Tab-separated table of C-alpha atoms in Angstrom:
chain	number	residue	atom	x	y	z
T	1	UNK	CA	-81.596	84.961	52.067
T	2	UNK	CA	-83.563	83.282	49.244
T	3	UNK	CA	-82.629	83.817	45.590
T	4	UNK	CA	-85.965	85.610	45.134
T	5	UNK	CA	-85.120	88.032	47.953
T	6	UNK	CA	-81.631	88.609	46.530
T	7	UNK	CA	-83.075	89.371	43.084
T	8	UNK	CA	-85.589	91.780	44.606
T	9	UNK	CA	-82.846	93.526	46.572
T	10	UNK	CA	-80.746	93.861	43.392
T	11	UNK	CA	-83.709	95.463	41.614
T	12	UNK	CA	-84.106	97.906	44.504
T	13	UNK	CA	-80.451	98.850	44.222
T	14	UNK	CA	-80.898	99.660	40.612
T	15	UNK	CA	-83.774	101.582	40.255
T	16	UNK	CA	-87.571	114.294	69.123
T	17	UNK	CA	-89.532	114.842	70.453
T	18	UNK	CA	-91.749	112.594	72.453
T	19	UNK	CA	-94.613	113.798	74.645
T	20	UNK	CA	-96.406	111.844	77.340
T	21	UNK	CA	-98.620	114.810	76.559
T	22	UNK	CA	-96.514	117.888	76.038
T	23	UNK	CA	-92.784	118.237	74.879
T	24	UNK	CA	-91.389	119.363	71.502
T	25	UNK	CA	-88.149	119.756	69.541
T	26	UNK	CA	-86.613	122.628	67.623
T	27	UNK	CA	-86.973	122.138	63.873
T	28	UNK	CA	-84.805	123.560	61.091
T	29	UNK	CA	-85.770	121.600	58.023
T	30	UNK	CA	-86.666	118.095	56.933
T	31	UNK	CA	-85.662	114.545	55.300
T	32	UNK	CA	-82.291	109.005	54.426
T	33	UNK	CA	-83.354	105.922	53.045
T	34	UNK	CA	-80.422	103.668	53.524
T	35	UNK	CA	-81.003	100.050	52.992
T	36	UNK	CA	-80.275	96.667	54.318
T	37	UNK	CA	-82.275	93.866	52.722
T	38	UNK	CA	-85.965	93.404	52.057
T	39	UNK	CA	-86.262	91.012	54.956
T	40	UNK	CA	-87.293	91.250	58.577
T	41	UNK	CA	-84.731	90.556	61.317
T	42	UNK	CA	-86.102	86.999	61.558
T	43	UNK	CA	-85.531	86.447	57.815
T	44	UNK	CA	-89.128	86.781	56.631
T	45	UNK	CA	-89.675	89.117	53.642
T	46	UNK	CA	-90.869	92.580	54.628
T	47	UNK	CA	-94.578	93.132	53.907
T	48	UNK	CA	-93.814	96.294	51.929
T	49	UNK	CA	-90.755	94.830	50.151
T	50	UNK	CA	-88.827	97.837	51.474
T	51	UNK	CA	-85.470	97.397	53.199
T	52	UNK	CA	-85.233	97.098	56.984
T	53	UNK	CA	-83.681	98.985	58.631
T	54	UNK	CA	-84.524	102.169	56.703
T	55	UNK	CA	-85.053	105.830	57.516
T	56	UNK	CA	-88.340	107.742	57.486
T	57	UNK	CA	-89.537	110.972	59.076
T	58	UNK	CA	-92.646	111.652	61.116
T	59	UNK	CA	-95.028	113.683	58.978
T	60	UNK	CA	-97.599	114.195	61.703
T	61	UNK	CA	-97.189	116.491	64.692
T	62	UNK	CA	-99.584	114.242	66.612
T	63	UNK	CA	-98.066	110.819	65.873
T	64	UNK	CA	-99.243	108.298	68.454
T	65	UNK	CA	-96.635	105.775	69.555
T	66	UNK	CA	-98.210	102.442	70.502
T	67	UNK	CA	-97.167	99.328	72.359
T	68	UNK	CA	-97.961	97.127	69.345
T	69	UNK	CA	-99.104	97.186	65.707
T	70	UNK	CA	-102.792	98.021	66.060
T	71	UNK	CA	-105.277	100.591	67.326
T	72	UNK	CA	-106.167	98.315	70.224
T	73	UNK	CA	-102.659	98.634	71.668
T	74	UNK	CA	-101.987	101.186	74.405
T	75	UNK	CA	-100.663	104.632	73.408
T	76	UNK	CA	-97.224	105.088	74.981
T	77	UNK	CA	-96.673	108.750	74.062
T	78	UNK	CA	-97.269	111.270	71.283
T	79	UNK	CA	-94.463	112.444	69.003
T	80	UNK	CA	-94.132	116.030	67.824
T	81	UNK	CA	-93.332	118.029	65.812
T	82	UNK	CA	-93.320	116.661	62.271
T	83	UNK	CA	-89.966	116.051	60.589
T	84	UNK	CA	-88.234	113.954	63.253
T	85	UNK	CA	-86.222	111.101	61.658
T	86	UNK	CA	-86.985	107.571	62.839
T	87	UNK	CA	-85.491	104.230	61.856
T	88	UNK	CA	-87.823	101.407	60.830
T	89	UNK	CA	-86.547	98.198	62.449
T	90	UNK	CA	-89.549	95.951	61.727
T	91	UNK	CA	-92.957	96.306	60.105
T	92	UNK	CA	-96.344	94.912	59.245
T	93	UNK	CA	-98.247	96.016	56.173
T	94	UNK	CA	-99.908	98.897	58.048
T	95	UNK	CA	-97.547	99.526	60.988
T	96	UNK	CA	-93.881	100.447	61.439
T	97	UNK	CA	-91.788	99.505	64.474
T	98	UNK	CA	-89.415	102.411	64.907
T	99	UNK	CA	-86.320	103.429	66.816
T	100	UNK	CA	-86.352	107.127	67.732
T	101	UNK	CA	-83.496	109.579	68.505
T	102	UNK	CA	-83.579	108.695	72.213
T	103	UNK	CA	-83.371	104.961	71.573
T	104	UNK	CA	-87.019	104.327	72.400
T	105	UNK	CA	-88.940	101.705	70.413
T	106	UNK	CA	-92.589	102.099	69.417
T	107	UNK	CA	-95.118	101.201	66.751
T	108	UNK	CA	-96.623	103.931	64.546
T	109	UNK	CA	-99.137	103.726	61.718
T	110	UNK	CA	-97.743	104.067	58.186
T	111	UNK	CA	-99.936	107.139	57.614
T	112	UNK	CA	-97.884	109.232	60.061
T	113	UNK	CA	-94.476	108.641	58.454
T	114	UNK	CA	-92.925	109.993	55.265
T	115	UNK	CA	-90.050	108.913	53.013
T	116	UNK	CA	-88.545	112.402	53.219
T	117	UNK	CA	-85.062	112.288	54.647
T	118	UNK	CA	-83.640	114.220	57.596
T	119	UNK	CA	-80.992	114.117	60.282
T	120	UNK	CA	-81.306	115.304	63.859
T	121	UNK	CA	-78.627	116.891	66.053
T	122	UNK	CA	-79.189	114.972	69.280
T	123	UNK	CA	-76.366	116.724	71.118
T	124	UNK	CA	-76.422	119.847	73.259
T	125	UNK	CA	-73.863	121.641	71.114
T	126	UNK	CA	-73.825	123.115	67.614
T	127	UNK	CA	-72.517	121.036	64.716
T	128	UNK	CA	-70.559	122.639	61.874
T	129	UNK	CA	-71.989	122.643	58.365
T	130	UNK	CA	-68.994	122.884	56.044
T	131	UNK	CA	-68.488	123.497	52.329
T	132	UNK	CA	-66.871	120.082	51.869
T	133	UNK	CA	-66.300	116.715	53.537
T	134	UNK	CA	-63.404	117.907	55.652
T	135	UNK	CA	-62.808	119.442	59.069
T	136	UNK	CA	-60.768	122.121	57.310
T	137	UNK	CA	-63.418	123.035	54.703
T	138	UNK	CA	-64.919	126.533	55.061
T	139	UNK	CA	-67.683	126.815	57.661
T	140	UNK	CA	-71.032	127.699	56.093
T	141	UNK	CA	-73.387	127.446	59.074
T	142	UNK	CA	-74.010	125.644	62.329
T	143	UNK	CA	-76.729	123.146	63.130
T	144	UNK	CA	-78.314	124.107	66.441
T	145	UNK	CA	-78.685	121.556	69.251
T	146	UNK	CA	-81.821	119.385	69.061
T	147	UNK	CA	-82.503	120.571	65.501
T	148	UNK	CA	-83.532	118.824	62.294
T	149	UNK	CA	-82.266	119.489	58.793
T	150	UNK	CA	-82.977	117.893	55.405
T	151	UNK	CA	-80.310	115.514	54.118
T	152	UNK	CA	-79.408	114.358	50.622
T	153	UNK	CA	-77.013	111.540	51.477
T	154	UNK	CA	-74.284	110.415	53.874
T	155	UNK	CA	-70.872	109.195	52.730
T	156	UNK	CA	-67.285	109.065	53.955
T	157	UNK	CA	-68.362	110.021	57.476
T	158	UNK	CA	-70.240	113.164	56.379
T	159	UNK	CA	-73.892	113.968	55.622
T	160	UNK	CA	-74.836	116.434	52.885
T	161	UNK	CA	-77.542	118.648	54.367
T	162	UNK	CA	-79.724	121.411	52.972
T	163	UNK	CA	-81.883	124.188	54.370
T	164	UNK	CA	-83.419	126.618	51.899
T	165	UNK	CA	-80.481	127.714	49.700
T	166	UNK	CA	-77.824	126.423	52.065
T	167	UNK	CA	-75.943	123.266	51.104
T	168	UNK	CA	-73.126	121.776	53.132
T	169	UNK	CA	-71.677	118.806	55.001
T	170	UNK	CA	-71.976	117.954	58.695
T	171	UNK	CA	-70.215	115.096	60.554
T	172	UNK	CA	-72.248	111.905	60.317
T	173	UNK	CA	-71.226	110.816	63.815
T	174	UNK	CA	-72.960	113.857	65.306
T	175	UNK	CA	-76.432	113.261	63.905
T	176	UNK	CA	-79.244	110.722	64.131
T	177	UNK	CA	-80.469	109.611	60.718
T	178	UNK	CA	-77.318	108.645	58.821
T	179	UNK	CA	-76.449	105.167	60.070
T	180	UNK	CA	-76.890	102.091	57.883
T	181	UNK	CA	-76.977	99.660	60.817
T	182	UNK	CA	-80.001	99.107	63.033
T	183	UNK	CA	-79.734	101.329	66.104
T	184	UNK	CA	-82.307	99.461	68.193
T	185	UNK	CA	-82.864	95.736	68.636
T	186	UNK	CA	-85.964	94.800	66.649
T	187	UNK	CA	-86.840	92.118	69.209
T	188	UNK	CA	-86.998	94.642	72.060
T	189	UNK	CA	-90.554	95.396	73.244
T	190	UNK	CA	-91.904	98.877	72.652
T	191	UNK	CA	-91.116	101.384	75.357
T	192	UNK	CA	-88.411	103.718	76.596
T	193	UNK	CA	-84.826	102.538	76.248
T	194	UNK	CA	-82.663	101.994	79.305
T	195	UNK	CA	-79.560	104.230	79.186
T	196	UNK	CA	-77.285	101.311	78.190
T	197	UNK	CA	-79.512	100.482	75.198
T	198	UNK	CA	-79.621	103.943	73.669
T	199	UNK	CA	-78.095	104.421	70.209
T	200	UNK	CA	-74.442	105.440	70.148
T	201	UNK	CA	-73.143	107.559	67.304
């Protein structure tokens, strides 16, 4: 990484549903911007000077996923509802190449994503939300399967989540939206992921 990119990164440190046309997810809440460096996987600086990978959420309930970064590229599917976390793995100035909770890769326009942070329970079972970062901490609630909840931060293997007045910690390994590493290969073409390529948590 160039000295200019390093300096920029240091300044930064200071300061699912998918429908071919019809499926949705259960939603509980919203919201992680975890960083790598302000460079693309091939080493070029990111057009937005934001870190890649990073976390965003879909703010549109009609977010069109495309084969490439432009309106002339074919629509692969439509995401919905709003609030689903996605990981940016590459970008242009106007478009974001994302990895979704099912390990699919697609391009979406920057206007349909938000910097609000969230995590998504991708499993088919409830996840505990506890009073502290421990399996023995009092149970405050449970995160329903295929549900989204706002997140403040993830640390020590736990994510601090919030929904209305509820605050608590849920295991980081059980949710999509808390990893710092890229979950999809940025060089992979847009489209559905084969089972072997899907993110593991």
